Amino acid sequence: MGGSRGYVYVADRQNSRVQVFDQQGTFIAAWRQFGQPSSVFVDAHDNLYVGATYQDPSRGASVVGPTTGANDRAIVVGDAITGELKYLIPDPADLSKMTDTGTSASGIAVDAQGTIYAADVGPNNLRKYVKAQ
């Protein structure tokens, strides 16, 4: 829950969407442009941060196991009011060396300075992204 409107944002990985509701549970929107979201965070400036996997349809129904292709995990930053995509931060892990790629940023938070914290299940670590000056 967050942003200027206090909406509830739901990372619905199974259905490849971010769902948006008001605090009374009224459906506002379903956004599919965020891939398969595992986590979502909305800051006070209506920036939406989504830990997501983008599926390669040629690999089947899920993105698990090692890959030799391009990295398909990322933190996606968008507008929490319109759903417009703004930025993509690729996952730094070498997915070709992982046994289970899973999803990116299974937990995500952003502090008042815009520092992004991403919790990864696959490599069992915490990543920190600081804005460049």
CSV table of C-alpha atoms in Angstrom, one decimal:
chain,number,residue,atom,x,y,z
A,1,MET,CA,0.0,0.0,0.0
A,2,GLY,CA,1.4,3.4,-0.8
A,3,GLY,CA,1.7,6.4,-3.1
A,4,SER,CA,-0.2,9.6,-3.0
A,5,ARG,CA,-3.5,7.8,-3.4
A,6,GLY,CA,-2.9,5.1,-0.8
A,7,TYR,CA,-3.7,2.4,-3.3
A,8,VAL,CA,-3.1,-1.3,-2.6
A,9,TYR,CA,-0.7,-2.9,-5.2
A,10,VAL,CA,-0.6,-6.7,-5.5
A,11,ALA,CA,2.2,-8.6,-7.3
A,12,ASP,CA,0.3,-11.4,-8.9
A,13,ARG,CA,3.1,-13.6,-10.3
A,14,GLN,CA,0.8,-16.5,-11.2
A,15,ASN,CA,-1.3,-14.3,-13.5
A,16,SER,CA,1.6,-12.0,-14.8
A,17,ARG,CA,0.1,-8.7,-13.6
A,18,VAL,CA,0.2,-6.0,-10.9
A,19,GLN,CA,-3.3,-5.5,-9.6
A,20,VAL,CA,-4.3,-2.1,-8.1
A,21,PHE,CA,-7.2,-1.6,-5.6
A,22,ASP,CA,-8.3,1.3,-3.4
A,23,GLN,CA,-8.4,0.7,0.3
A,24,GLN,CA,-12.0,-0.4,0.2
A,25,GLY,CA,-11.0,-3.2,-2.2
A,26,THR,CA,-12.4,-1.6,-5.3
A,27,PHE,CA,-10.5,-2.8,-8.4
A,28,ILE,CA,-8.7,0.0,-10.2
A,29,ALA,CA,-6.4,-1.6,-12.7
A,30,ALA,CA,-4.5,-4.7,-13.8
A,31,TRP,CA,-1.1,-4.0,-15.4
A,32,ARG,CA,0.6,-6.7,-17.5
A,33,GLN,CA,3.6,-4.7,-18.6
A,34,PHE,CA,5.6,-5.6,-15.5
A,35,GLY,CA,6.3,-9.2,-16.5
A,36,GLN,CA,5.8,-11.8,-13.8
A,37,PRO,CA,6.0,-9.7,-10.6
A,38,SER,CA,7.3,-11.2,-7.4
A,39,SER,CA,7.3,-8.0,-5.3
A,40,VAL,CA,6.0,-4.5,-5.5
A,41,PHE,CA,6.8,-1.3,-3.6
A,42,VAL,CA,5.3,2.2,-4.1
A,43,ASP,CA,7.0,5.3,-2.7
A,44,ALA,CA,5.5,8.6,-1.6
A,45,HIS,CA,6.3,10.1,-5.1
A,46,ASP,CA,4.2,7.5,-6.9
A,47,ASN,CA,7.1,5.5,-8.2
A,48,LEU,CA,6.3,1.8,-8.5
A,49,TYR,CA,9.1,-0.7,-8.1
A,50,VAL,CA,8.5,-4.2,-9.3
A,51,GLY,CA,10.8,-7.3,-8.9
A,52,ALA,CA,10.0,-9.2,-12.1
A,53,THR,CA,10.8,-12.0,-14.5
A,54,TYR,CA,10.1,-11.6,-18.2
A,55,GLN,CA,9.3,-14.9,-19.7
A,56,ASP,CA,10.8,-16.1,-23.0
A,57,PRO,CA,7.9,-18.0,-24.6
A,58,SER,CA,10.2,-20.3,-26.4
A,59,ARG,CA,11.3,-21.8,-23.0
A,60,GLY,CA,7.9,-22.9,-22.0
A,61,ALA,CA,5.5,-21.9,-19.2
A,62,SER,CA,8.1,-20.9,-16.5
A,63,VAL,CA,11.5,-19.4,-16.2
A,64,VAL,CA,13.4,-21.8,-14.0
A,65,GLY,CA,16.8,-23.5,-14.4
A,66,PRO,CA,20.0,-22.2,-16.0
A,67,THR,CA,19.8,-20.0,-19.1
A,68,THR,CA,22.3,-19.1,-21.7
A,69,GLY,CA,20.2,-16.3,-23.1
A,70,ALA,CA,19.8,-12.7,-22.0
A,71,ASN,CA,19.0,-12.0,-18.4
A,72,ASP,CA,15.3,-12.0,-18.0
A,73,ARG,CA,15.1,-10.8,-14.4
A,74,ALA,CA,14.9,-7.1,-13.4
A,75,ILE,CA,13.6,-4.4,-11.2
A,76,VAL,CA,11.1,-2.4,-13.2
A,77,VAL,CA,10.3,1.1,-12.2
A,78,GLY,CA,7.0,2.6,-13.3
A,79,ASP,CA,4.4,5.2,-12.5
A,80,ALA,CA,2.0,4.1,-9.8
A,81,ILE,CA,-0.9,6.1,-11.1
A,82,THR,CA,-0.7,5.4,-14.9
A,83,GLY,CA,1.3,2.2,-15.0
A,84,GLU,CA,3.7,3.7,-17.4
A,85,LEU,CA,7.2,2.1,-17.5
A,86,LYS,CA,10.1,4.4,-16.7
A,87,TYR,CA,13.3,2.3,-16.1
A,88,LEU,CA,14.6,-1.2,-16.0
A,89,ILE,CA,17.4,-2.3,-13.7
A,90,PRO,CA,18.7,-5.7,-15.0
A,91,ASP,CA,19.5,-8.4,-12.4
A,92,PRO,CA,23.3,-8.6,-11.9
A,93,ALA,CA,23.4,-12.3,-11.3
A,94,ASP,CA,25.0,-14.6,-13.9
A,95,LEU,CA,22.0,-16.7,-14.5
A,96,SER,CA,24.0,-19.3,-16.5
A,97,LYS,CA,25.6,-20.3,-13.3
A,98,MET,CA,22.5,-20.6,-11.2
A,99,THR,CA,20.6,-23.8,-10.7
A,100,ASP,CA,17.2,-22.1,-10.2
A,101,THR,CA,16.8,-18.7,-11.7
A,102,GLY,CA,13.5,-18.0,-10.0
A,103,THR,CA,12.5,-14.4,-9.9
A,104,SER,CA,14.2,-11.2,-9.3
A,105,ALA,CA,13.8,-9.2,-6.1
A,106,SER,CA,11.4,-11.4,-4.2
A,107,GLY,CA,11.3,-8.6,-1.6
A,108,ILE,CA,11.7,-4.9,-2.5
A,109,ALA,CA,11.8,-1.7,-0.5
A,110,VAL,CA,13.0,1.9,-1.2
A,111,ASP,CA,14.0,4.5,1.4
A,112,ALA,CA,13.4,8.2,1.4
A,113,GLN,CA,16.7,8.9,-0.5
A,114,GLY,CA,15.6,6.5,-3.4
A,115,THR,CA,18.0,3.7,-2.4
A,116,ILE,CA,16.5,0.4,-3.6
A,117,TYR,CA,16.9,-2.8,-1.5
A,118,ALA,CA,16.2,-6.1,-3.3
A,119,ALA,CA,16.0,-9.4,-1.5
A,120,ASP,CA,16.9,-12.4,-3.7
A,121,VAL,CA,15.8,-15.9,-2.9
A,122,GLY,CA,17.9,-17.7,-5.6
A,123,PRO,CA,21.4,-16.4,-4.5
A,124,ASN,CA,20.2,-15.7,-0.9
A,125,ASN,CA,21.4,-12.2,-0.7
A,126,LEU,CA,20.4,-8.5,-0.4
A,127,ARG,CA,21.2,-6.0,-3.2
A,128,LYS,CA,21.4,-2.3,-2.6
A,129,TYR,CA,21.1,0.2,-5.5
A,130,VAL,CA,22.1,3.8,-4.8
A,131,LYS,CA,21.2,6.7,-7.2
A,132,ALA,CA,24.1,8.0,-9.2
A,133,GLN,CA,24.8,11.7,-8.7
